[in-house]
PDB file of C-alpha atoms and ligand atoms in Angstrom:
ATOM      1  CA  UNK A   1      18.070 -13.348  -9.978  1.00  0.00           C
ATOM      2  CA  UNK A   2      14.439 -12.786  -9.235  1.00  0.00           C
ATOM      3  CA  UNK A   3      14.164 -10.711  -6.207  1.00  0.00           C
ATOM      4  CA  UNK A   4      11.297  -9.879  -3.788  1.00  0.00           C
ATOM      5  CA  UNK A   5      11.538  -6.172  -3.066  1.00  0.00           C
ATOM      6  CA  UNK A   6       9.354  -4.676  -0.364  1.00  0.00           C
ATOM      7  CA  UNK A   7       8.712  -1.084   0.017  1.00  0.00           C
ATOM      8  CA  UNK A   8       6.931   0.091   3.229  1.00  0.00           C
ATOM      9  CA  UNK A   9       6.283   3.528   4.719  1.00  0.00           C
ATOM     10  CA  UNK A  10       3.616   6.126   5.714  1.00  0.00           C
ATOM     11  CA  UNK A  11       0.862   7.452   3.492  1.00  0.00           C
ATOM     12  CA  UNK A  12       2.047   9.801   0.800  1.00  0.00           C
ATOM     13  CA  UNK A  13       5.784   8.962   0.799  1.00  0.00           C
ATOM     14  CA  UNK A  14       5.358   7.917  -2.809  1.00  0.00           C
ATOM     15  CA  UNK A  15       5.368   4.240  -2.332  1.00  0.00           C
ATOM     16  CA  UNK A  16       3.092   3.265  -5.021  1.00  0.00           C
ATOM     17  CA  UNK A  17       4.470   5.416  -7.816  1.00  0.00           C
ATOM     18  CA  UNK A  18       8.052   4.434  -6.838  1.00  0.00           C
ATOM     19  CA  UNK A  19       7.219   0.645  -6.631  1.00  0.00           C
ATOM     20  CA  UNK A  20       5.473   0.683  -9.941  1.00  0.00           C
ATOM     21  CA  UNK A  21       8.575   2.456 -11.508  1.00  0.00           C
ATOM     22  CA  UNK A  22      10.956   0.086  -9.960  1.00  0.00           C
ATOM     23  CA  UNK A  23       8.951  -3.021 -11.219  1.00  0.00           C
ATOM     24  CA  UNK A  24       8.775  -1.407 -14.686  1.00  0.00           C
ATOM     25  CA  UNK A  25      12.538  -1.011 -14.773  1.00  0.00           C
ATOM     26  CA  UNK A  26      13.339  -4.486 -13.531  1.00  0.00           C
ATOM     27  CA  UNK A  27      10.489  -6.153 -15.455  1.00  0.00           C
ATOM     28  CA  UNK A  28       9.036  -7.448 -12.305  1.00  0.00           C
ATOM     29  CA  UNK A  29       5.366  -7.525 -11.349  1.00  0.00           C
ATOM     30  CA  UNK A  30       4.037  -4.937  -8.948  1.00  0.00           C
ATOM     31  CA  UNK A  31       1.673  -5.749  -6.117  1.00  0.00           C
ATOM     32  CA  UNK A  32      -0.245  -2.972  -4.415  1.00  0.00           C
ATOM     33  CA  UNK A  33      -1.158  -4.494  -0.974  1.00  0.00           C
ATOM     34  CA  UNK A  34      -3.224  -1.402   0.086  1.00  0.00           C
ATOM     35  CA  UNK A  35      -5.524  -2.041  -2.821  1.00  0.00           C
ATOM     36  CA  UNK A  36      -6.341  -5.400  -1.471  1.00  0.00           C
ATOM     37  CA  UNK A  37      -7.240  -3.901   1.854  1.00  0.00           C
ATOM     38  CA  UNK A  38      -9.082  -1.278   0.067  1.00  0.00           C
ATOM     39  CA  UNK A  39     -11.174  -3.873  -1.852  1.00  0.00           C
ATOM     40  CA  UNK A  40     -12.181  -5.566   1.336  1.00  0.00           C
ATOM     41  CA  UNK A  41     -13.261  -2.127   2.700  1.00  0.00           C
ATOM     42  CA  UNK A  42     -15.378  -1.597  -0.236  1.00  0.00           C
ATOM     43  CA  UNK A  43     -17.040  -4.987   0.300  1.00  0.00           C
ATOM     44  CA  UNK A  44     -17.817  -3.776   3.946  1.00  0.00           C
ATOM     45  CA  UNK A  45     -19.296  -0.400   2.697  1.00  0.00           C
ATOM     46  CA  UNK A  46     -21.279  -2.133   0.192  1.00  0.00           C
ATOM     47  CA  UNK A  47     -22.948  -4.223   2.933  1.00  0.00           C
ATOM     48  CA  UNK A  48     -23.844  -0.749   4.517  1.00  0.00           C
ATOM     49  CA  UNK A  49     -21.384  -1.188   7.389  1.00  0.00           C
ATOM     50  CA  UNK A  50     -19.295   1.696   8.402  1.00  0.00           C
ATOM     51  CA  UNK A  51     -17.933   0.548  11.741  1.00  0.00           C
ATOM     52  CA  UNK A  52     -14.667  -1.428  11.058  1.00  0.00           C
ATOM     53  CA  UNK A  53     -14.678  -3.077  14.546  1.00  0.00           C
ATOM     54  CA  UNK A  54     -18.202  -4.287  14.544  1.00  0.00           C
ATOM     55  CA  UNK A  55     -19.122  -8.094  14.003  1.00  0.00           C
ATOM     56  CA  UNK A  56     -21.082  -6.942  10.936  1.00  0.00           C
ATOM     57  CA  UNK A  57     -17.866  -5.858   9.279  1.00  0.00           C
ATOM     58  CA  UNK A  58     -16.386  -9.317   9.551  1.00  0.00           C
ATOM     59  CA  UNK A  59     -19.609 -10.841   8.447  1.00  0.00           C
ATOM     60  CA  UNK A  60     -19.647  -8.566   5.360  1.00  0.00           C
ATOM     61  CA  UNK A  61     -16.233  -9.776   4.371  1.00  0.00           C
ATOM     62  CA  UNK A  62     -16.986 -13.445   4.600  1.00  0.00           C
ATOM     63  CA  UNK A  63     -17.840 -15.088   1.251  1.00  0.00           C
ATOM     64  CA  UNK A  64     -16.086 -12.253  -0.769  1.00  0.00           C
ATOM     65  CA  UNK A  65     -12.989 -12.990  -2.787  1.00  0.00           C
ATOM     66  CA  UNK A  66     -10.217 -10.320  -3.391  1.00  0.00           C
ATOM     67  CA  UNK A  67      -7.447 -11.082  -5.828  1.00  0.00           C
ATOM     68  CA  UNK A  68      -4.895  -9.092  -7.804  1.00  0.00           C
ATOM     69  CA  UNK A  69      -4.809  -9.490 -11.631  1.00  0.00           C
ATOM     70  CA  UNK A  70      -2.118  -8.254 -14.012  1.00  0.00           C
ATOM     71  CA  UNK A  71      -2.985  -6.727 -17.268  1.00  0.00           C
ATOM     72  CA  UNK A  72      -0.258  -5.162 -19.495  1.00  0.00           C
ATOM     73  CA  UNK A  73       2.118  -5.073 -16.350  1.00  0.00           C
ATOM     74  CA  UNK A  74      -0.526  -3.019 -14.420  1.00  0.00           C
ATOM     75  CA  UNK A  75      -2.176  -4.528 -11.420  1.00  0.00           C
ATOM     76  CA  UNK A  76      -5.980  -4.505 -10.983  1.00  0.00           C
ATOM     77  CA  UNK A  77      -7.696  -5.545  -7.800  1.00  0.00           C
ATOM     78  CA  UNK A  78     -10.679  -7.791  -8.380  1.00  0.00           C
ATOM     79  CA  UNK A  79     -13.679  -8.150  -5.923  1.00  0.00           C
ATOM     80  CA  UNK A  80     -15.636 -11.287  -6.576  1.00  0.00           C
ATOM     81  CA  UNK A  81     -13.976 -11.351 -10.115  1.00  0.00           C
ATOM     82  CA  UNK A  82     -14.890  -7.720 -10.948  1.00  0.00           C
ATOM     83  CA  UNK A  83     -12.247  -4.969 -11.389  1.00  0.00           C
ATOM     84  CA  UNK A  84     -12.831  -2.376  -8.658  1.00  0.00           C
ATOM     85  CA  UNK A  85      -9.598  -0.543  -9.024  1.00  0.00           C
ATOM     86  CA  UNK A  86     -11.102   2.837  -9.625  1.00  0.00           C
ATOM     87  CA  UNK A  87     -13.781   2.484  -6.815  1.00  0.00           C
ATOM     88  CA  UNK A  88     -11.309   1.663  -4.106  1.00  0.00           C
ATOM     89  CA  UNK A  89      -9.935   5.224  -4.261  1.00  0.00           C
ATOM     90  CA  UNK A  90     -13.064   6.927  -2.988  1.00  0.00           C
ATOM     91  CA  UNK A  91     -12.854   9.046   0.128  1.00  0.00           C
ATOM     92  CA  UNK A  92     -15.449   6.636   1.827  1.00  0.00           C
ATOM     93  CA  UNK A  93     -13.125   3.611   1.265  1.00  0.00           C
ATOM     94  CA  UNK A  94     -10.072   5.627   2.309  1.00  0.00           C
ATOM     95  CA  UNK A  95     -11.749   6.630   5.595  1.00  0.00           C
ATOM     96  CA  UNK A  96     -12.820   2.921   6.407  1.00  0.00           C
ATOM     97  CA  UNK A  97      -9.666   1.053   5.263  1.00  0.00           C
ATOM     98  CA  UNK A  98      -7.319   2.208   8.014  1.00  0.00           C
ATOM     99  CA  UNK A  99      -9.400   1.061  11.002  1.00  0.00           C
ATOM    100  CA  UNK A 100     -10.322  -2.023   8.946  1.00  0.00           C
ATOM    101  CA  UNK A 101      -6.734  -2.961   8.489  1.00  0.00           C
ATOM    102  CA  UNK A 102      -6.250  -3.107  12.219  1.00  0.00           C
ATOM    103  CA  UNK A 103      -8.701  -6.012  12.461  1.00  0.00           C
ATOM    104  CA  UNK A 104      -6.808  -9.268  12.883  1.00  0.00           C
ATOM    105  CA  UNK A 105      -9.083 -11.329  10.769  1.00  0.00           C
ATOM    106  CA  UNK A 106      -8.817  -8.919   7.864  1.00  0.00           C
ATOM    107  CA  UNK A 107      -4.995  -9.197   7.981  1.00  0.00           C
ATOM    108  CA  UNK A 108      -5.181 -13.018   8.097  1.00  0.00           C
ATOM    109  CA  UNK A 109      -7.462 -13.193   5.126  1.00  0.00           C
ATOM    110  CA  UNK A 110      -5.022 -11.180   3.097  1.00  0.00           C
ATOM    111  CA  UNK A 111      -1.773 -12.691   3.967  1.00  0.00           C
ATOM    112  CA  UNK A 112      -1.879 -15.771   1.766  1.00  0.00           C
ATOM    113  CA  UNK A 113      -3.275 -13.640  -1.053  1.00  0.00           C
ATOM    114  CA  UNK A 114      -0.189 -11.214  -0.800  1.00  0.00           C
ATOM    115  CA  UNK A 115       2.319 -14.026  -0.515  1.00  0.00           C
ATOM    116  CA  UNK A 116       1.014 -16.127  -3.436  1.00  0.00           C
ATOM    117  CA  UNK A 117       2.455 -13.788  -6.298  1.00  0.00           C
ATOM    118  CA  UNK A 118       5.888 -13.937  -4.714  1.00  0.00           C
ATOM    119  CA  UNK A 119       6.419 -17.657  -5.228  1.00  0.00           C
ATOM    120  CA  UNK A 120       8.761 -17.225  -8.102  1.00  0.00           C
ATOM    121  CA  UNK A 121      10.199 -13.917  -6.908  1.00  0.00           C
ATOM    122  CA  UNK A 122      10.423 -11.003  -9.429  1.00  0.00           C
ATOM    123  CA  UNK A 123       7.919  -9.006  -7.302  1.00  0.00           C
ATOM    124  CA  UNK A 124       7.720  -5.585  -5.991  1.00  0.00           C
ATOM    125  CA  UNK A 125       5.290  -4.822  -3.373  1.00  0.00           C
ATOM    126  CA  UNK A 126       4.401  -1.869  -1.141  1.00  0.00           C
ATOM    127  CA  UNK A 127       2.354  -1.370   2.028  1.00  0.00           C
ATOM    128  CA  UNK A 128       2.931  -0.986   5.724  1.00  0.00           C
ATOM    129  CA  UNK A 129       4.192  -4.461   6.608  1.00  0.00           C
ATOM    130  CA  UNK A 130       5.347  -6.155   3.483  1.00  0.00           C
ATOM    131  CA  UNK A 131       8.951  -6.361   4.716  1.00  0.00           C
ATOM    132  CA  UNK A 132       8.224  -7.035   8.386  1.00  0.00           C
ATOM    133  CA  UNK A 133       5.303  -9.545   8.169  1.00  0.00           C
ATOM    134  CA  UNK A 134       4.334 -10.687   4.680  1.00  0.00           C
ATOM    135  CA  UNK A 135       7.900 -11.300   3.283  1.00  0.00           C
ATOM    136  CA  UNK A 136      10.226 -10.939   6.314  1.00  0.00           C
ATOM    137  CA  UNK A 137      12.968 -12.769   4.178  1.00  0.00           C
ATOM    138  CA  UNK A 138      12.573 -10.393   1.258  1.00  0.00           C
ATOM    139  CA  UNK A 139      15.929  -9.685  -0.746  1.00  0.00           C
ATOM    140  CA  UNK A 140      15.568  -6.007  -0.439  1.00  0.00           C
ATOM    141  CA  UNK A 141      13.424  -4.020   2.073  1.00  0.00           C
ATOM    142  CA  UNK A 142      12.983  -0.367   1.566  1.00  0.00           C
ATOM    143  CA  UNK A 143      11.316   2.055   3.896  1.00  0.00           C
ATOM    144  CA  UNK A 144      10.281   5.148   2.293  1.00  0.00           C
ATOM    145  CA  UNK A 145       9.784   8.223   4.360  1.00  0.00           C
ATOM    146  CA  UNK A 146       9.223  11.907   3.883  1.00  0.00           C
ATOM    147  CA  UNK A 147       8.422  14.892   5.972  1.00  0.00           C
ATOM    148  CA  UNK A 148       4.613  15.043   6.682  1.00  0.00           C
ATOM    149  CA  UNK A 149       4.117  18.365   5.052  1.00  0.00           C
ATOM    150  CA  UNK A 150       5.697  17.208   1.866  1.00  0.00           C
ATOM    151  CA  UNK A 151       3.524  14.025   1.965  1.00  0.00           C
ATOM    152  CA  UNK A 152       0.422  16.005   2.477  1.00  0.00           C
ATOM    153  CA  UNK A 153       1.348  18.331  -0.481  1.00  0.00           C
ATOM    154  CA  UNK A 154       1.681  15.171  -2.687  1.00  0.00           C
ATOM    155  CA  UNK A 155      -1.601  13.666  -1.381  1.00  0.00           C
ATOM    156  CA  UNK A 156      -3.377  16.923  -2.009  1.00  0.00           C
ATOM    157  CA  UNK A 157      -2.276  16.979  -5.646  1.00  0.00           C
ATOM    158  CA  UNK A 158      -3.391  13.417  -6.002  1.00  0.00           C
ATOM    159  CA  UNK A 159      -6.813  14.407  -4.664  1.00  0.00           C
ATOM    160  CA  UNK A 160      -6.940  17.336  -7.020  1.00  0.00           C
ATOM    161  CA  UNK A 161      -6.278  15.024  -9.973  1.00  0.00           C
ATOM    162  CA  UNK A 162      -9.284  13.085  -8.824  1.00  0.00           C
ATOM    163  CA  UNK A 163     -11.379  16.196  -8.778  1.00  0.00           C
ATOM    164  CA  UNK A 164     -11.267  16.747  -4.970  1.00  0.00           C
ATOM    165  CA  UNK A 165     -10.228  20.076  -3.576  1.00  0.00           C
ATOM    166  CA  UNK A 166      -8.855  20.130  -0.065  1.00  0.00           C
ATOM    167  CA  UNK A 167      -6.799  22.648   2.019  1.00  0.00           C
ATOM    168  CA  UNK A 168      -3.209  21.635   2.874  1.00  0.00           C
ATOM    169  CA  UNK A 169      -3.951  21.861   6.621  1.00  0.00           C
ATOM    170  CA  UNK A 170      -6.889  19.462   6.441  1.00  0.00           C
ATOM    171  CA  UNK A 171      -4.788  16.915   4.339  1.00  0.00           C
ATOM    172  CA  UNK A 172      -1.995  17.270   6.697  1.00  0.00           C
ATOM    173  CA  UNK A 173      -4.168  16.565   9.693  1.00  0.00           C
ATOM    174  CA  UNK A 174      -5.669  13.476   8.037  1.00  0.00           C
ATOM    175  CA  UNK A 175      -2.295  12.101   7.131  1.00  0.00           C
ATOM    176  CA  UNK A 176      -0.861  12.613  10.586  1.00  0.00           C
ATOM    177  CA  UNK A 177      -4.026  10.898  11.972  1.00  0.00           C
ATOM    178  CA  UNK A 178      -3.589   7.944   9.590  1.00  0.00           C
ATOM    179  CA  UNK A 179       0.134   7.654  10.409  1.00  0.00           C
ATOM    180  CA  UNK A 180      -0.697   7.627  14.191  1.00  0.00           C
ATOM    181  CA  UNK A 181      -3.293   5.023  13.611  1.00  0.00           C
ATOM    182  CA  UNK A 182      -1.208   2.757  11.207  1.00  0.00           C
ATOM    183  CA  UNK A 183       1.804   3.014  13.671  1.00  0.00           C
ATOM    184  CA  UNK A 184       0.185   2.462  16.936  1.00  0.00           C
ATOM    185  CA  UNK A 185      -2.069  -0.471  16.134  1.00  0.00           C
ATOM    186  CA  UNK A 186      -0.890  -3.583  18.061  1.00  0.00           C
ATOM    187  CA  UNK A 187      -0.983  -5.829  15.024  1.00  0.00           C
ATOM    188  CA  UNK A 188       1.455  -5.387  12.112  1.00  0.00           C
ATOM    189  CA  UNK A 189       2.010  -1.697  12.858  1.00  0.00           C
ATOM    190  CA  UNK A 190       3.757   0.549  10.355  1.00  0.00           C
ATOM    191  CA  UNK A 191       7.362  -0.146  11.290  1.00  0.00           C
ATOM    192  CA  UNK A 192      10.933  -0.207  10.062  1.00  0.00           C
ATOM    193  CA  UNK A 193      11.674  -3.702   8.861  1.00  0.00           C
ATOM    194  CA  UNK A 194      14.722  -5.711  10.131  1.00  0.00           C
ATOM    195  CA  UNK A 195      17.586  -5.290   7.672  1.00  0.00           C
ATOM    196  CA  UNK A 196      15.696  -2.435   5.891  1.00  0.00           C
ATOM    197  CA  UNK A 197      17.086   0.570   3.978  1.00  0.00           C
ATOM    198  CA  UNK A 198      15.509   3.882   4.763  1.00  0.00           C
ATOM    199  CA  UNK A 199      15.241   6.442   1.892  1.00  0.00           C
ATOM    200  CA  UNK A 200      14.056   9.938   2.893  1.00  0.00           C
ATOM    201  CA  UNK A 201      12.178  11.178  -0.132  1.00  0.00           C
ATOM    202  CA  UNK A 202      11.657  14.777   1.043  1.00  0.00           C
ATOM    203  CA  UNK A 203      13.161  16.792  -1.947  1.00  0.00           C
ATOM    204  CA  UNK A 204      13.810  13.775  -4.110  1.00  0.00           C
ATOM    205  CA  UNK A 205      11.817  13.364  -7.505  1.00  0.00           C
ATOM    206  CA  UNK A 206      10.206  10.031  -8.146  1.00  0.00           C
ATOM    207  CA  UNK A 207      12.863   9.309 -10.762  1.00  0.00           C
ATOM    208  CA  UNK A 208      15.524   9.692  -8.157  1.00  0.00           C
ATOM    209  CA  UNK A 209      13.745   7.344  -5.892  1.00  0.00           C
ATOM    210  CA  UNK A 210      13.399   4.688  -8.476  1.00  0.00           C
ATOM    211  CA  UNK A 211      16.995   5.060  -9.641  1.00  0.00           C
ATOM    212  CA  UNK A 212      18.275   4.550  -6.059  1.00  0.00           C
ATOM    213  CA  UNK A 213      16.140   1.440  -5.439  1.00  0.00           C
ATOM    214  CA  UNK A 214      16.964  -0.159  -8.782  1.00  0.00           C
ATOM    215  CA  UNK A 215      20.632   0.431  -8.113  1.00  0.00           C
ATOM    216  CA  UNK A 216      20.275  -1.293  -4.753  1.00  0.00           C
ATOM    217  CA  UNK A 217      18.452  -4.099  -6.395  1.00  0.00           C
ATOM    218  CA  UNK A 218      21.139  -4.525  -9.081  1.00  0.00           C
ATOM    219  CA  UNK A 219      23.828  -4.488  -6.278  1.00  0.00           C
ATOM    220  CA  UNK A 220      21.855  -7.498  -4.757  1.00  0.00           C
ATOM    221  CA  UNK A 221      21.751  -9.516  -7.973  1.00  0.00           C
ATOM    222  CA  UNK A 222      18.644  -8.276  -9.953  1.00  0.00           C
TER     223      UNK A 222
HETATM  224  O1   DC B   1      -1.402   2.537   0.794  1.00  0.00           O
HETATM  225  P1   DC B   1      -2.954   2.749   0.872  1.00  0.00           P
HETATM  226  O2   DC B   1      -3.345   4.177   1.259  1.00  0.00           O
HETATM  227  O3   DC B   1      -3.676   2.248  -0.432  1.00  0.00           O
HETATM  228  O4   DC B   1      -3.444   1.750   2.071  1.00  0.00           O
HETATM  229  C1   DC B   1      -4.793   1.756   2.576  1.00  0.00           C
HETATM  230  C2   DC B   1      -4.744   1.345   4.037  1.00  0.00           C
HETATM  231  O5   DC B   1      -4.480   0.041   4.106  1.00  0.00           O
HETATM  232  C3   DC B   1      -3.843   2.094   4.932  1.00  0.00           C
HETATM  233  O6   DC B   1      -4.553   2.932   5.774  1.00  0.00           O
HETATM  234  C4   DC B   1      -3.091   1.085   5.727  1.00  0.00           C
HETATM  235  C5   DC B   1      -3.538  -0.223   5.299  1.00  0.00           C
HETATM  236  N1   DC B   1      -2.466  -1.148   4.781  1.00  0.00           N
HETATM  237  C6   DC B   1      -1.984  -2.017   5.764  1.00  0.00           C
HETATM  238  O7   DC B   1      -2.381  -1.915   6.894  1.00  0.00           O
HETATM  239  N2   DC B   1      -1.000  -2.939   5.382  1.00  0.00           N
HETATM  240  C7   DC B   1      -0.548  -2.977   4.102  1.00  0.00           C
HETATM  241  N3   DC B   1       0.332  -3.902   3.711  1.00  0.00           N
HETATM  242  C8   DC B   1      -1.152  -2.040   3.046  1.00  0.00           C
HETATM  243  C9   DC B   1      -2.080  -1.107   3.553  1.00  0.00           C
END
């Protein structure tokens, strides 16, 4: 059976790496919904706008087209047909995307784009509201969590690999701030999805996380 598997949770819980691994094991496609939000944030930044809540931000989004594309099992994100998968990881995009994702029109624009690849199932997607809003009837909904200090440590390593050095306390503060913002927004907040399964990844390796989710998926017919 071709399942839809959603993986939600706070920043740094390992969602992306885990979701990608689960998709690989099951030979499903992987959709990184955060990347779609990031591509819209990039369009806004390119228009010279840094206030996510300004009318200029919405104007900057109009007329732009964001879409996922799969190449050798890997998802790329296209902005107006051009692959921007690298650019969307910049600190500027990271700073703008969280407030921008609280704008209702932004979420509306991306809803159909996220649903489309799930038409035939066989999809693993990760984000903040993929099990609550995007696919409320998903076959398996995972909520990945981890202690904020551990998440900060992982994010710090990720930044280091990208050539950015930051102290653990700074990264921790940023992660906690982002959690607060993503969880307290009135629209599609980061929340535990109905019928979801929580996995606390503190102390688990990525491989262990993947194995657990694949086992759950198999038990549901994957
Ligand atoms: O997972 P990420 O760091 O790439 O996500 C970037 C931002 O996008 C994050 O601050 C929250 C937002 N986001 C969202 O609101 N809903 C999603 N489904 C995915 C991401």
